[in-house]
Amino acid sequence: LKERNRNYSSWRKEHKAFVTLGIVMGAFLLCWVPFFTWYLTVAICGDEQCPCPRIVVSILFWIGYFNSTLNPVIYVMTNRDFKDAFSDILRKTFCWFRSRVEHSQKEWSGVYGYFKAIIHPKKSRLIGVSI
């Protein structure tokens, strides 16, 4: 019975890894196929025969680059350990930043309304203003 549970657990981990890999590969293809389709079309028939507006080329590039932002999202959605580590890093980063900023806010009110300036504690320079 223990052996059977161990095999099932192993199979579940492998299946989950396979699904994650499939999603990552699918996102990669979805993001990069439009660009490479354009690229191969231009390589085969030439720029003169197959003109394409520069904005379309830029959009195709950016869709491909967008794939890099999808990978962490995919891993967070499919991997509990990655999600925990990622949220821990974000929490520590924002808690550190917030604690540094909270002690260095100056407030003014005047003719033009109410302003809150956020001063960097070490460099004594303005890093943000809210109205």
PDB file of C-alpha atoms in Angstrom:
ATOM      1  CA  LEU A   1       0.000   0.000   0.000  1.00  0.00           C
ATOM      2  CA  LYS A   2       2.854   2.391   0.838  1.00  0.00           C
ATOM      3  CA  GLU A   3       4.512   1.589  -2.477  1.00  0.00           C
ATOM      4  CA  ARG A   4       1.273   2.293  -4.329  1.00  0.00           C
ATOM      5  CA  ASN A   5       0.833   5.664  -2.556  1.00  0.00           C
ATOM      6  CA  ARG A   6       4.444   6.567  -3.295  1.00  0.00           C
ATOM      7  CA  ASN A   7       3.985   5.724  -6.983  1.00  0.00           C
ATOM      8  CA  TYR A   8       0.762   7.741  -7.142  1.00  0.00           C
ATOM      9  CA  SER A   9       2.416  10.703  -5.417  1.00  0.00           C
ATOM     10  CA  SER A  10       5.349  10.506  -7.816  1.00  0.00           C
ATOM     11  CA  TRP A  11       2.980  10.301 -10.775  1.00  0.00           C
ATOM     12  CA  ARG A  12       1.047  13.382  -9.542  1.00  0.00           C
ATOM     13  CA  LYS A  13       4.254  15.418  -9.224  1.00  0.00           C
ATOM     14  CA  GLU A  14       5.383  14.407 -12.704  1.00  0.00           C
ATOM     15  CA  HIS A  15       1.938  15.131 -14.137  1.00  0.00           C
ATOM     16  CA  LYS A  16       1.886  18.576 -12.511  1.00  0.00           C
ATOM     17  CA  ALA A  17       5.366  19.341 -13.872  1.00  0.00           C
ATOM     18  CA  PHE A  18       4.260  18.184 -17.322  1.00  0.00           C
ATOM     19  CA  VAL A  19       1.177  20.426 -17.203  1.00  0.00           C
ATOM     20  CA  THR A  20       3.276  23.411 -16.094  1.00  0.00           C
ATOM     21  CA  LEU A  21       5.763  22.785 -18.890  1.00  0.00           C
ATOM     22  CA  GLY A  22       2.892  22.508 -21.369  1.00  0.00           C
ATOM     23  CA  ILE A  23       1.461  25.842 -20.245  1.00  0.00           C
ATOM     24  CA  VAL A  24       4.886  27.530 -20.441  1.00  0.00           C
ATOM     25  CA  MET A  25       5.513  26.118 -23.919  1.00  0.00           C
ATOM     26  CA  GLY A  26       1.993  27.039 -25.057  1.00  0.00           C
ATOM     27  CA  ALA A  27       2.450  30.617 -23.851  1.00  0.00           C
ATOM     28  CA  PHE A  28       5.836  30.771 -25.601  1.00  0.00           C
ATOM     29  CA  LEU A  29       4.321  29.605 -28.887  1.00  0.00           C
ATOM     30  CA  LEU A  30       1.316  31.884 -28.566  1.00  0.00           C
ATOM     31  CA  CYS A  31       3.551  34.904 -27.990  1.00  0.00           C
ATOM     32  CA  TRP A  32       6.328  34.213 -30.519  1.00  0.00           C
ATOM     33  CA  VAL A  33       4.585  32.488 -33.475  1.00  0.00           C
ATOM     34  CA  PRO A  34       3.129  35.778 -34.821  1.00  0.00           C
ATOM     35  CA  PHE A  35       6.573  37.408 -34.877  1.00  0.00           C
ATOM     36  CA  PHE A  36       8.313  34.448 -36.497  1.00  0.00           C
ATOM     37  CA  THR A  37       5.511  34.110 -39.038  1.00  0.00           C
ATOM     38  CA  TRP A  38       6.112  37.728 -40.056  1.00  0.00           C
ATOM     39  CA  TYR A  39       9.887  37.214 -40.008  1.00  0.00           C
ATOM     40  CA  LEU A  40       9.782  34.134 -42.247  1.00  0.00           C
ATOM     41  CA  THR A  41       7.305  35.800 -44.605  1.00  0.00           C
ATOM     42  CA  VAL A  42       9.601  38.800 -45.061  1.00  0.00           C
ATOM     43  CA  ALA A  43      12.650  36.523 -45.415  1.00  0.00           C
ATOM     44  CA  ILE A  44      10.957  34.489 -48.154  1.00  0.00           C
ATOM     45  CA  CYS A  45       9.196  37.150 -50.210  1.00  0.00           C
ATOM     46  CA  GLY A  46      11.173  40.275 -49.266  1.00  0.00           C
ATOM     47  CA  ASP A  47      10.267  43.661 -47.831  1.00  0.00           C
ATOM     48  CA  GLU A  48       9.129  45.066 -51.170  1.00  0.00           C
ATOM     49  CA  GLN A  49       6.760  42.182 -51.982  1.00  0.00           C
ATOM     50  CA  CYS A  50       5.322  41.880 -48.461  1.00  0.00           C
ATOM     51  CA  PRO A  51       5.312  45.358 -46.879  1.00  0.00           C
ATOM     52  CA  CYS A  52       4.316  45.590 -43.236  1.00  0.00           C
ATOM     53  CA  PRO A  53       3.798  48.779 -41.189  1.00  0.00           C
ATOM     54  CA  ARG A  54       6.471  49.408 -38.574  1.00  0.00           C
ATOM     55  CA  ILE A  55       3.852  49.596 -35.833  1.00  0.00           C
ATOM     56  CA  VAL A  56       2.757  46.025 -36.607  1.00  0.00           C
ATOM     57  CA  VAL A  57       6.365  44.826 -36.383  1.00  0.00           C
ATOM     58  CA  SER A  58       6.784  46.644 -33.052  1.00  0.00           C
ATOM     59  CA  ILE A  59       3.588  45.100 -31.710  1.00  0.00           C
ATOM     60  CA  LEU A  60       4.742  41.627 -32.787  1.00  0.00           C
ATOM     61  CA  PHE A  61       8.069  42.169 -30.989  1.00  0.00           C
ATOM     62  CA  TRP A  62       6.325  43.333 -27.809  1.00  0.00           C
ATOM     63  CA  ILE A  63       3.928  40.401 -27.831  1.00  0.00           C
ATOM     64  CA  GLY A  64       7.006  38.161 -27.924  1.00  0.00           C
ATOM     65  CA  TYR A  65       8.674  40.085 -25.115  1.00  0.00           C
ATOM     66  CA  PHE A  66       5.451  39.833 -23.107  1.00  0.00           C
ATOM     67  CA  ASN A  67       6.151  36.111 -22.840  1.00  0.00           C
ATOM     68  CA  SER A  68       8.901  36.916 -20.338  1.00  0.00           C
ATOM     69  CA  THR A  69       6.348  38.490 -18.012  1.00  0.00           C
ATOM     70  CA  LEU A  70       4.038  35.500 -18.316  1.00  0.00           C
ATOM     71  CA  ASN A  71       6.526  32.933 -17.005  1.00  0.00           C
ATOM     72  CA  PRO A  72       6.540  34.108 -13.360  1.00  0.00           C
ATOM     73  CA  VAL A  73       2.738  34.385 -13.458  1.00  0.00           C
ATOM     74  CA  ILE A  74       2.450  30.833 -14.790  1.00  0.00           C
ATOM     75  CA  TYR A  75       4.800  29.470 -12.131  1.00  0.00           C
ATOM     76  CA  VAL A  76       2.960  31.333  -9.359  1.00  0.00           C
ATOM     77  CA  MET A  77      -0.342  29.867 -10.561  1.00  0.00           C
ATOM     78  CA  THR A  78       0.920  26.288 -10.896  1.00  0.00           C
ATOM     79  CA  ASN A  79       3.584  25.840  -8.208  1.00  0.00           C
ATOM     80  CA  ARG A  80       2.829  26.338  -4.506  1.00  0.00           C
ATOM     81  CA  ASP A  81       6.531  26.540  -3.505  1.00  0.00           C
ATOM     82  CA  PHE A  82       7.242  29.172  -6.155  1.00  0.00           C
ATOM     83  CA  LYS A  83       4.143  31.119  -5.098  1.00  0.00           C
ATOM     84  CA  ASP A  84       5.192  31.085  -1.435  1.00  0.00           C
ATOM     85  CA  ALA A  85       8.763  32.155  -2.221  1.00  0.00           C
ATOM     86  CA  PHE A  86       7.640  34.874  -4.640  1.00  0.00           C
ATOM     87  CA  SER A  87       5.079  36.327  -2.216  1.00  0.00           C
ATOM     88  CA  ASP A  88       7.662  36.225   0.590  1.00  0.00           C
ATOM     89  CA  ILE A  89      10.119  38.223  -1.543  1.00  0.00           C
ATOM     90  CA  LEU A  90       7.445  40.772  -2.483  1.00  0.00           C
ATOM     91  CA  ARG A  91       6.264  41.106   1.108  1.00  0.00           C
ATOM     92  CA  LYS A  92       9.785  41.685   2.417  1.00  0.00           C
ATOM     93  CA  THR A  93      10.583  44.166  -0.350  1.00  0.00           C
ATOM     94  CA  PHE A  94       7.438  46.257   0.089  1.00  0.00           C
ATOM     95  CA  CYS A  95       7.530  46.131   3.894  1.00  0.00           C
ATOM     96  CA  TRP A  96      11.117  47.406   3.838  1.00  0.00           C
ATOM     97  CA  PHE A  97      10.243  50.184   1.384  1.00  0.00           C
ATOM     98  CA  ARG A  98       7.064  51.173   3.236  1.00  0.00           C
ATOM     99  CA  SER A  99       8.839  51.334   6.610  1.00  0.00           C
ATOM    100  CA  ARG A 100      11.554  53.554   5.108  1.00  0.00           C
ATOM    101  CA  VAL A 101       9.024  55.890   3.511  1.00  0.00           C
ATOM    102  CA  GLU A 102       6.566  56.127   6.429  1.00  0.00           C
ATOM    103  CA  HIS A 103       9.170  57.811   8.623  1.00  0.00           C
ATOM    104  CA  SER A 104      10.058  60.416   6.028  1.00  0.00           C
ATOM    105  CA  GLN A 105       6.781  62.010   4.912  1.00  0.00           C
ATOM    106  CA  LYS A 106       6.248  65.754   5.177  1.00  0.00           C
ATOM    107  CA  GLU A 107       2.831  67.355   4.782  1.00  0.00           C
ATOM    108  CA  TRP A 108       1.944  70.878   3.661  1.00  0.00           C
ATOM    109  CA  SER A 109      -1.280  72.701   3.009  1.00  0.00           C
ATOM    110  CA  GLY A 110      -1.520  76.000   1.210  1.00  0.00           C
ATOM    111  CA  VAL A 111      -3.325  78.062  -1.372  1.00  0.00           C
ATOM    112  CA  TYR A 112      -3.250  75.285  -3.955  1.00  0.00           C
ATOM    113  CA  GLY A 113      -4.492  72.549  -1.670  1.00  0.00           C
ATOM    114  CA  TYR A 114      -2.991  69.775   0.413  1.00  0.00           C
ATOM    115  CA  PHE A 115       0.287  68.100  -0.582  1.00  0.00           C
ATOM    116  CA  LYS A 116       2.172  65.174   0.874  1.00  0.00           C
ATOM    117  CA  ALA A 117       5.823  64.888  -0.132  1.00  0.00           C
ATOM    118  CA  ILE A 118       7.799  61.719   0.336  1.00  0.00           C
ATOM    119  CA  ILE A 119      11.462  62.407   1.076  1.00  0.00           C
ATOM    120  CA  HIS A 120      14.143  59.737   0.740  1.00  0.00           C
ATOM    121  CA  PRO A 121      15.502  59.307   4.294  1.00  0.00           C
ATOM    122  CA  LYS A 122      19.188  58.964   3.410  1.00  0.00           C
ATOM    123  CA  LYS A 123      19.548  61.133   0.311  1.00  0.00           C
ATOM    124  CA  SER A 124      17.204  63.947   1.411  1.00  0.00           C
ATOM    125  CA  ARG A 125      15.630  64.224  -1.996  1.00  0.00           C
ATOM    126  CA  LEU A 126      12.024  64.171  -3.110  1.00  0.00           C
ATOM    127  CA  ILE A 127      10.885  60.758  -4.366  1.00  0.00           C
ATOM    128  CA  GLY A 128       7.132  61.332  -4.647  1.00  0.00           C
ATOM    129  CA  VAL A 129       4.295  63.785  -4.175  1.00  0.00           C
ATOM    130  CA  SER A 130       0.614  63.107  -3.636  1.00  0.00           C
ATOM    131  CA  ILE A 131      -2.114  65.701  -3.876  1.00  0.00           C
TER     132      ILE A 131
END
